[in-house]
GROMACS .gro file of C-alpha atoms in nm:
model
  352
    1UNK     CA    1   0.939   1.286   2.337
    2UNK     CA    2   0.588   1.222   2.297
    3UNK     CA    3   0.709   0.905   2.089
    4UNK     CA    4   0.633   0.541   2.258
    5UNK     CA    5   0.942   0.431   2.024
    6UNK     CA    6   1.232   0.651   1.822
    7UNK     CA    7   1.523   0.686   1.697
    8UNK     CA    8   1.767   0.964   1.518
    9UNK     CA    9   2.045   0.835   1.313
   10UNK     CA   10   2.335   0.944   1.091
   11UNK     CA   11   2.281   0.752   0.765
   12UNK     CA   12   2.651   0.695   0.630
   13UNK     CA   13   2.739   0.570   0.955
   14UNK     CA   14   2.430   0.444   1.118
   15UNK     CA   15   2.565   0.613   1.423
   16UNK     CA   16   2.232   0.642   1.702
   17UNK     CA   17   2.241   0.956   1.845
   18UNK     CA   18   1.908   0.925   2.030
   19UNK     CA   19   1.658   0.655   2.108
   20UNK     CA   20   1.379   0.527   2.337
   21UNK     CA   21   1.228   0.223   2.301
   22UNK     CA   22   1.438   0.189   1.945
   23UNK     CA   23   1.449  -0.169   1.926
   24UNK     CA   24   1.096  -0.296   2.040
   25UNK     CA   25   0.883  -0.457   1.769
   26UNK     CA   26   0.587  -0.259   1.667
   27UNK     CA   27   0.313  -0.156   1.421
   28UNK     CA   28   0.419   0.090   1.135
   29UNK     CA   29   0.099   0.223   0.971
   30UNK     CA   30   0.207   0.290   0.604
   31UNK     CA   31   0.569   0.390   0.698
   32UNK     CA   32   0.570   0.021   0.538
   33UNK     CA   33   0.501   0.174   0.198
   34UNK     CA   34   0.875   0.277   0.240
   35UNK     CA   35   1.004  -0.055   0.167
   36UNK     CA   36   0.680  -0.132  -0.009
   37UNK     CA   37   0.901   0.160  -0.278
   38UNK     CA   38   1.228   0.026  -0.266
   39UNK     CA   39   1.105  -0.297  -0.330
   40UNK     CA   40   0.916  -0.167  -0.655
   41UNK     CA   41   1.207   0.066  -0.758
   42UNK     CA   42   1.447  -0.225  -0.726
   43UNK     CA   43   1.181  -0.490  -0.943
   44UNK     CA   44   0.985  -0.304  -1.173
   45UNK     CA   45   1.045  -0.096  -1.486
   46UNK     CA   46   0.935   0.267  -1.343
   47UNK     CA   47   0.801   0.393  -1.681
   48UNK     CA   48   0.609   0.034  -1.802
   49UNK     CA   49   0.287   0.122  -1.836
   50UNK     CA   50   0.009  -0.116  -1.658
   51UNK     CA   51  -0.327  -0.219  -1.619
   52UNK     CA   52  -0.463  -0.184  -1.241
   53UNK     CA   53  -0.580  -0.550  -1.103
   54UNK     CA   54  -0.925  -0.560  -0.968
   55UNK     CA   55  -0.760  -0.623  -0.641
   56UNK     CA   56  -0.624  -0.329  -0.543
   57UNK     CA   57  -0.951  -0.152  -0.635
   58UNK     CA   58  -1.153  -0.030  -0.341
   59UNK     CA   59  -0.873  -0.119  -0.057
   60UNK     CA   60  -0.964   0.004   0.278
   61UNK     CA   61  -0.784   0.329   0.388
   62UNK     CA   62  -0.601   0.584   0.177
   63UNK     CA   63  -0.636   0.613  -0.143
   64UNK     CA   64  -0.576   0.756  -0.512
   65UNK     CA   65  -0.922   0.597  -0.610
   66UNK     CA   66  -0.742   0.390  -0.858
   67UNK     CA   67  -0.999   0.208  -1.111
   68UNK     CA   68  -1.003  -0.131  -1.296
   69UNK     CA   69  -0.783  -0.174  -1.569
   70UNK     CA   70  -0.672   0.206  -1.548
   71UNK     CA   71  -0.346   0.248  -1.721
   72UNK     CA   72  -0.104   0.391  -1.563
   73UNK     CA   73   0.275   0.402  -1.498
   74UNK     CA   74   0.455   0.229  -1.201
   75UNK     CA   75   0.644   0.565  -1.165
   76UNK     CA   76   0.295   0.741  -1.100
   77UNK     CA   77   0.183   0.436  -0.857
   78UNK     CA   78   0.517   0.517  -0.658
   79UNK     CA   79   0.395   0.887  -0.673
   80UNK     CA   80   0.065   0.802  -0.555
   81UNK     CA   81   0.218   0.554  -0.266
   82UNK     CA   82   0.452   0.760  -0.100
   83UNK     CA   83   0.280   1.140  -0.143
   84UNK     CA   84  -0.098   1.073  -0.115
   85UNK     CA   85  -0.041   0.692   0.082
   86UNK     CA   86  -0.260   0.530  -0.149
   87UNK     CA   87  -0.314   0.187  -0.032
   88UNK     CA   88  -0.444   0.085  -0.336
   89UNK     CA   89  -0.161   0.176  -0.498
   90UNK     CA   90   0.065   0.008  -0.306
   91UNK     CA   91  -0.152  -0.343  -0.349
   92UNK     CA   92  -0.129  -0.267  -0.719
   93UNK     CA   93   0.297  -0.216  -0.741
   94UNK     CA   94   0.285  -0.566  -0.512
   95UNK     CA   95   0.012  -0.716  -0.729
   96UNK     CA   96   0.232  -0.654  -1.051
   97UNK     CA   97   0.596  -0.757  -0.927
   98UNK     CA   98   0.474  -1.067  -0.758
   99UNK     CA   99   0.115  -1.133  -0.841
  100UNK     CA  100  -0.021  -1.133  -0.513
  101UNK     CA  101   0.028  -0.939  -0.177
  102UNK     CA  102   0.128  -1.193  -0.029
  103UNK     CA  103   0.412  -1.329  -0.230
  104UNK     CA  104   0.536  -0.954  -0.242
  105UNK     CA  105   0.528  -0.945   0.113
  106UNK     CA  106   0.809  -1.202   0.097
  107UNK     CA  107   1.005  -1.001  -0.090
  108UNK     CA  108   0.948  -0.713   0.134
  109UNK     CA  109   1.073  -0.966   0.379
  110UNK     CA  110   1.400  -1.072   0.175
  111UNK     CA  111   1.495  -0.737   0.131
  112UNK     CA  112   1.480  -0.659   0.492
  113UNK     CA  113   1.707  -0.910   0.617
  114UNK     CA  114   1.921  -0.824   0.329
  115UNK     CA  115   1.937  -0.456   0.471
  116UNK     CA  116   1.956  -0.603   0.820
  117UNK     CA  117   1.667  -0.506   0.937
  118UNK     CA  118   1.627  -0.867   1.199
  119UNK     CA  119   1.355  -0.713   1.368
  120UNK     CA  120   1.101  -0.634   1.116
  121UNK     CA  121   0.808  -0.850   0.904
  122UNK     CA  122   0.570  -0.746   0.664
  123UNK     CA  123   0.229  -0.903   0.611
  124UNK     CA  124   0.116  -0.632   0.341
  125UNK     CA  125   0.224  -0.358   0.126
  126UNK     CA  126   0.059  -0.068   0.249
  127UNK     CA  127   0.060  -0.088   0.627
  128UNK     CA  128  -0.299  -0.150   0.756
  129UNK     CA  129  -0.253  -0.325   1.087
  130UNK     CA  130  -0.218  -0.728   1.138
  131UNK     CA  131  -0.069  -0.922   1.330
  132UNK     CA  132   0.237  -1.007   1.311
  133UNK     CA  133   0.327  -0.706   1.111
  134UNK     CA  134   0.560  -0.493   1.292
  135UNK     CA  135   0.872  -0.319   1.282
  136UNK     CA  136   1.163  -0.141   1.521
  137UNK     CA  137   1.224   0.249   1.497
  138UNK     CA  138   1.593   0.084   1.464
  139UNK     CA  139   1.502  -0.130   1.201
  140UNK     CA  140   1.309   0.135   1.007
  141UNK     CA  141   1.602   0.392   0.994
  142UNK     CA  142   1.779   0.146   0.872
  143UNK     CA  143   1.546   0.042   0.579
  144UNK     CA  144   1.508   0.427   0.482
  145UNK     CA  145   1.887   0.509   0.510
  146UNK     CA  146   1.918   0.243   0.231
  147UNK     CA  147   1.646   0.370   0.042
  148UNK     CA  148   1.770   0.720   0.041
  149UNK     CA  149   2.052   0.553  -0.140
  150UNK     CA  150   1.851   0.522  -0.488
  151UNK     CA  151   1.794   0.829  -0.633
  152UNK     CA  152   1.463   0.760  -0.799
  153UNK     CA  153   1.370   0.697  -0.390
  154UNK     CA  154   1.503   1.026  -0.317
  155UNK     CA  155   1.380   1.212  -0.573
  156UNK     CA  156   0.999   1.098  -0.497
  157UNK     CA  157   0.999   1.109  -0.149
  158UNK     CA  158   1.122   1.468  -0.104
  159UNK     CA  159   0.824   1.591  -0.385
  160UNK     CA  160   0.596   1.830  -0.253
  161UNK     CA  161   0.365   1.815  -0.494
  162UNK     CA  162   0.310   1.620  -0.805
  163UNK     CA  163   0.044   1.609  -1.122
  164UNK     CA  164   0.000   1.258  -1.246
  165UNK     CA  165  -0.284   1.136  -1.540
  166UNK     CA  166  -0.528   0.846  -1.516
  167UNK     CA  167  -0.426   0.722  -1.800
  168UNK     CA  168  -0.730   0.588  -2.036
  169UNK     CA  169  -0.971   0.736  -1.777
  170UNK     CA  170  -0.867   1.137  -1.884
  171UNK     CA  171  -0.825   1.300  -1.646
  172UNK     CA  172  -0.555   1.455  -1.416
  173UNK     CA  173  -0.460   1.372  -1.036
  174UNK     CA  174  -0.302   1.604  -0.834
  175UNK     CA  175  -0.058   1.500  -0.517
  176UNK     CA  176   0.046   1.674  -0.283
  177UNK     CA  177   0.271   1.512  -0.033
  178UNK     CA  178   0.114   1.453   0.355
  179UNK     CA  179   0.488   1.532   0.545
  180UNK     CA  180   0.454   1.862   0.605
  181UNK     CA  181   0.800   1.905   0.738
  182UNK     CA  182   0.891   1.950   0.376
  183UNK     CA  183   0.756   2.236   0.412
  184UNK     CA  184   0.843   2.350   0.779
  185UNK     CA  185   1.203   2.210   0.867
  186UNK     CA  186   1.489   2.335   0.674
  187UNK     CA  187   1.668   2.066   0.482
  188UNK     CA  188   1.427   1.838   0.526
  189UNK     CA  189   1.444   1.570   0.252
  190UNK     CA  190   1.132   1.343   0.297
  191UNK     CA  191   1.000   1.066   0.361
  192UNK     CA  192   0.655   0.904   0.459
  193UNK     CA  193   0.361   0.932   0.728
  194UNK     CA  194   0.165   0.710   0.898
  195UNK     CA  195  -0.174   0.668   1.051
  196UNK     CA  196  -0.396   0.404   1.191
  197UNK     CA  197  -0.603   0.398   1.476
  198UNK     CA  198  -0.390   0.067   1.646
  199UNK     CA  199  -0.102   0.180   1.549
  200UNK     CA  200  -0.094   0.544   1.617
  201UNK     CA  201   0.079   0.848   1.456
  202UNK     CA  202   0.392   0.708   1.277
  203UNK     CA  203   0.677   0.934   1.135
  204UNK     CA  204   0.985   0.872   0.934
  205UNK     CA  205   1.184   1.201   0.815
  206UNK     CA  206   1.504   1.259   0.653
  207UNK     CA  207   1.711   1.599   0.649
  208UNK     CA  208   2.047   1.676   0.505
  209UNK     CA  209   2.273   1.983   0.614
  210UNK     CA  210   2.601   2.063   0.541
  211UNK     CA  211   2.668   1.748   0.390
  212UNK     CA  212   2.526   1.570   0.738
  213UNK     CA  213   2.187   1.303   0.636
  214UNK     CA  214   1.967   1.211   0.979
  215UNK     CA  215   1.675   0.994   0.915
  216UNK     CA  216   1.429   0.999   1.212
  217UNK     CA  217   1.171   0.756   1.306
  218UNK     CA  218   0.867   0.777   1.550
  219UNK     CA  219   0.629   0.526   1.624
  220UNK     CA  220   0.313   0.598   1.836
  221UNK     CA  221   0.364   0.982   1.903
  222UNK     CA  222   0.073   1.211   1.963
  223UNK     CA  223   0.312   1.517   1.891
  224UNK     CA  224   0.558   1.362   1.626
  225UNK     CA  225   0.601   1.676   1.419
  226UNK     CA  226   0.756   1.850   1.734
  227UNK     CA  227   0.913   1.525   1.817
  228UNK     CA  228   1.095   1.544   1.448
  229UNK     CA  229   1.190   1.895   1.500
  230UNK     CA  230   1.363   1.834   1.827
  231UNK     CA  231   1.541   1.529   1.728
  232UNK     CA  232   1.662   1.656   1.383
  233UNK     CA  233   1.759   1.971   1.565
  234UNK     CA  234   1.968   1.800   1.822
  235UNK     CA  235   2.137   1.549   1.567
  236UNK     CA  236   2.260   1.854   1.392
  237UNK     CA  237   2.404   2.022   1.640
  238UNK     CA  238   2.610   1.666   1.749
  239UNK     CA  239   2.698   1.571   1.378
  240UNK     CA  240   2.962   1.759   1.180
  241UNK     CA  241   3.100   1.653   0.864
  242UNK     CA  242   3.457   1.717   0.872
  243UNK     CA  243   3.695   1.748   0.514
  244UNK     CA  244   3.997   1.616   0.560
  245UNK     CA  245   4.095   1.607   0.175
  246UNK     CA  246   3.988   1.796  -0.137
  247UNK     CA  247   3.948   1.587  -0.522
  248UNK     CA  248   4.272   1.676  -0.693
  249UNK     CA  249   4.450   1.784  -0.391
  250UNK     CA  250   4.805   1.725  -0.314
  251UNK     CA  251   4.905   1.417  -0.150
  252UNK     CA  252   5.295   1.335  -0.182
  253UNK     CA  253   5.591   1.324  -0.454
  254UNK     CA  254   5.770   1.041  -0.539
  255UNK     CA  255   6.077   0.989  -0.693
  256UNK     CA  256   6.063   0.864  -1.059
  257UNK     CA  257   6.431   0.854  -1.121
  258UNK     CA  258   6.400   0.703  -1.473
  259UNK     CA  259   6.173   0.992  -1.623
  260UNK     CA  260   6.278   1.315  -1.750
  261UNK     CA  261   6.116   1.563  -1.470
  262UNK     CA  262   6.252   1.347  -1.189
  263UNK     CA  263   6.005   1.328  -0.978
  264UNK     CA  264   5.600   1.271  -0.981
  265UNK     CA  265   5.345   1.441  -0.787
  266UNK     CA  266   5.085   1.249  -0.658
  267UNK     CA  267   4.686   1.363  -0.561
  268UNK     CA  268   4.337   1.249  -0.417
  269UNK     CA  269   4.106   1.131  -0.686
  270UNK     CA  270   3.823   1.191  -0.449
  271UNK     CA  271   3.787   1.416  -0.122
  272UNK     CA  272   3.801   1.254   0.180
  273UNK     CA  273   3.564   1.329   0.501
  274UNK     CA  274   3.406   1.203   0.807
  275UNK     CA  275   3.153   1.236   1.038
  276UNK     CA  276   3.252   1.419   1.344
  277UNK     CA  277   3.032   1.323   1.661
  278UNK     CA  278   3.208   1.486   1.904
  279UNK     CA  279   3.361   1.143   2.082
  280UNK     CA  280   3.690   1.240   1.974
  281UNK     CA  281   3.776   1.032   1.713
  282UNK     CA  282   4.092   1.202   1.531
  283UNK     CA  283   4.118   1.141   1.199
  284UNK     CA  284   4.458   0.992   1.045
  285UNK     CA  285   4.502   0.890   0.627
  286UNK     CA  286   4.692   0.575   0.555
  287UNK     CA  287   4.815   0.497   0.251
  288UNK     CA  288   4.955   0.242   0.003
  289UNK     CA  289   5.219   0.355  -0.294
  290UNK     CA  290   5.518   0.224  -0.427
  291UNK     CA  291   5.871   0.377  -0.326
  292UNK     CA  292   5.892   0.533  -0.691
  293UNK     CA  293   5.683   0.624  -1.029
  294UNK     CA  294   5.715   0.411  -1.331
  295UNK     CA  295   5.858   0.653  -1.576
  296UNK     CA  296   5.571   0.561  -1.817
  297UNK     CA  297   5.313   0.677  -1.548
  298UNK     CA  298   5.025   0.901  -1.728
  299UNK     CA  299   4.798   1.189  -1.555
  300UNK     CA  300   4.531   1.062  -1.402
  301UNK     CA  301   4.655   0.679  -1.387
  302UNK     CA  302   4.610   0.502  -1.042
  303UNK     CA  303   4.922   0.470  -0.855
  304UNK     CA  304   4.802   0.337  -0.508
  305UNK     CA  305   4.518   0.365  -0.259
  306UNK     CA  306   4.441   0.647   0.053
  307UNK     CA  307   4.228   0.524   0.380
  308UNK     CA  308   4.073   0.778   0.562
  309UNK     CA  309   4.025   0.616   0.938
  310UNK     CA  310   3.841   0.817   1.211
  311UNK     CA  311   3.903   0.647   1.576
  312UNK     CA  312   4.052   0.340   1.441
  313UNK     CA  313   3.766   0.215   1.189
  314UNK     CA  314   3.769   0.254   0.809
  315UNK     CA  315   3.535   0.578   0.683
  316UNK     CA  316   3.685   0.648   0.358
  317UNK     CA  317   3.895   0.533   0.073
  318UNK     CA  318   4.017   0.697  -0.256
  319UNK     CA  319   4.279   0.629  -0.522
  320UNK     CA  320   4.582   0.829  -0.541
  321UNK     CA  321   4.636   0.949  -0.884
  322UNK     CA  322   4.949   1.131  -1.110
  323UNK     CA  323   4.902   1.474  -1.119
  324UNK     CA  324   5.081   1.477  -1.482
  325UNK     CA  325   5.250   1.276  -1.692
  326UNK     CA  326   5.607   1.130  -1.716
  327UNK     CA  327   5.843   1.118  -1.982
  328UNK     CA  328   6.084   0.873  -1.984
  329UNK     CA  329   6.462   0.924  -2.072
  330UNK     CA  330   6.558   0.819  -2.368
  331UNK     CA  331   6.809   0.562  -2.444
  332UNK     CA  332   7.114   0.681  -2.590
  333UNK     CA  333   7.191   0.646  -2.996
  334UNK     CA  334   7.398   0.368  -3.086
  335UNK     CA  335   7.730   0.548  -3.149
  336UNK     CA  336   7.668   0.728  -2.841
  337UNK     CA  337   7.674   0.448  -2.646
  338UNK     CA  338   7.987   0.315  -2.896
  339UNK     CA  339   8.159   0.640  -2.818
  340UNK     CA  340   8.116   0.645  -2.402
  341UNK     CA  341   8.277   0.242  -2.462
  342UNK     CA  342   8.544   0.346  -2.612
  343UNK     CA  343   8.629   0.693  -2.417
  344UNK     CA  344   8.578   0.433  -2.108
  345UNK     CA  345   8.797   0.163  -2.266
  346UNK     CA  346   9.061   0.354  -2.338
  347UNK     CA  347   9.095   0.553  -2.012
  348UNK     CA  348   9.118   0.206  -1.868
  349UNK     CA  349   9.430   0.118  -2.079
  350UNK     CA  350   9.603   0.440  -2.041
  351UNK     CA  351   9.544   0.433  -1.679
  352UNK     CA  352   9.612   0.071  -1.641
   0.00000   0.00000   0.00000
């Protein structure tokens, strides 16, 4: 690893699978734009329309050349951010959910702690170096994991390339996104680059295989597209995602022994799997149902709960679900009923 600091997780478990240096506090570059998105995505209306402050015209660094009260959409300012890294179009989404940089560095902060990211704090919104603006690779994984979460998130970060208008000024921009493992690594998914000269190269990617997600984070690496390429490599060849259950597959029957058909099968309303890391973990389903069906029970109603555990801790749960519906006996007609009395009654006198 040519990395000073990394890390390769497993996002639905936040299982590390490598590291060096992981949990050391350092500069991010605009790898900070990645919660400088989730922060907008989670506070702003992604289609309002607005007008660009004077102060995030002319910000040092990267930019989209955004111009005074341009209109444009928050959407396309998220666009801008995370594809091109346009610093001033990261000052303008924190200008416009909290007025200033600073106040929407708080909430940058907020949200952090809220992810648990302990280790991190955010002076800006678009990474250029300060003090006392730093991160962990751990920390960062973590912050990205959640943010693959949204699907807006996901669905900008893994663009390759993306047309966007200046609004009132007329004229077209076209992005084209600066992680060229998009283009290079199979499966991968995103998500944002990172360059000062203090800070060194900075790298966060995300691939998905086979229903596996690994999120990998380098800080300070000379070589990190190599670094990335190792790292994701390796993490797939630990990480396995293992099925242990199908939706709508079979689960049990139970005894419904006041319905016509007797008895009521029972299935998964949602597959269960896990994450197989090669530690041995066994899987094992545990499950909560009552000893029989209702006879009113209809298909597709809940009947109880299934726990998928791998190595003692919770992965999974589903509800448990009637496969079809019941029909419950029906009671007898009143002279019926009168008849069976008297049929009973009188066998009890003559045999009495």
């Amino acid at each position: 690893m040519s990395a000073k600091s990394a890390i390769l997780i497993e996002t639905s478990t936040k299982n590390v699978l490598y590291e060096k240096n992981a949990y050391i506090k350092m500069p991010m570059a605009s790898t900070t734009k990645i919660m400088t998105a989730i922060c907008a995505l989670e506070n702003l209306e992604t289609k309002k329309v607005i007008k660009v402050d004077d102060g995030a015209v002319g910000i040092e660094g990267s930019s989209i050349y955004l111009a005074k009260d341009e209109e444009i959409t928050i959407e396309d300012l998220i666009y801008g951010m995370m594809l091109s890294s346009g610093n001033d179009a990261a000052t303008a989404l924190a200008i416009e959910a909290r007025g200033s940089v600073e106040d929407f560095s708080s909430l940058m902060n907020e949200t952090a702690k809220r992810i648990g990211a302990k280790d991190t704090n955010f002076k800006n919104a678009c990474g250029l170096y300060e003090d006392q603006h730093y991160t962990t690779a751990y920390d960062l994984a973590l912050i990205t994991a959640y943010g693959l979460k949204n699907e807006d998130f996901a669905k900008i970060v893994s663009t390759k390339e993306k047309n966007i208008s200046n609004g009132n000024k007329g004229y077209p921009r076209v992005l084209k996104n600066h992680n060229r493992l998009l283009r290079l690594y199979d499966g991968c998914t995103g998500v944002k680059t990172g360059y000062t000269k203090k800070c060194g190269r900075c790298l966060v990617t995300s691939a998905k295989r086979d229903g596996v997600e690994l999120v990998c984070v380098t800080l300070n690496a000379p070589d990190d597209w190599n670094d990335h390429i190792k790292l994701l490599d390796k993490g797939f060849s630990m990480a396995k995602k293992i099925t242990v259950a199908e939706s709508g597959e079979y689960f049990c029957t139970l005894d419904a022994p006041n319905s016509m058909e007797g008895k009521a099968e029972i299935v998964f309303e949602r597959g269960l799997s896990y994450i197989d890391f090669g530690d041995g973990k066994s899987p094992e389903i545990k499950y909560d149902l009552p000893k029989e069906a209702m006879p009113s029970l209809k298909k597709g109603e809940v009947i109880g709960e299934a726990y998928l555990y791998a190595g003692g801790e919770l992965v999974e749960r589903t509800s448990l679900l009637a496969s079809s519906s019941l029909s419950p006996i029906p009671p007898k007609p009143f002279m019926k009923v009168f008849e069976d009395y008297i049929k009973c009654f009188l066998g009890l006198y003559i045999g009495g």
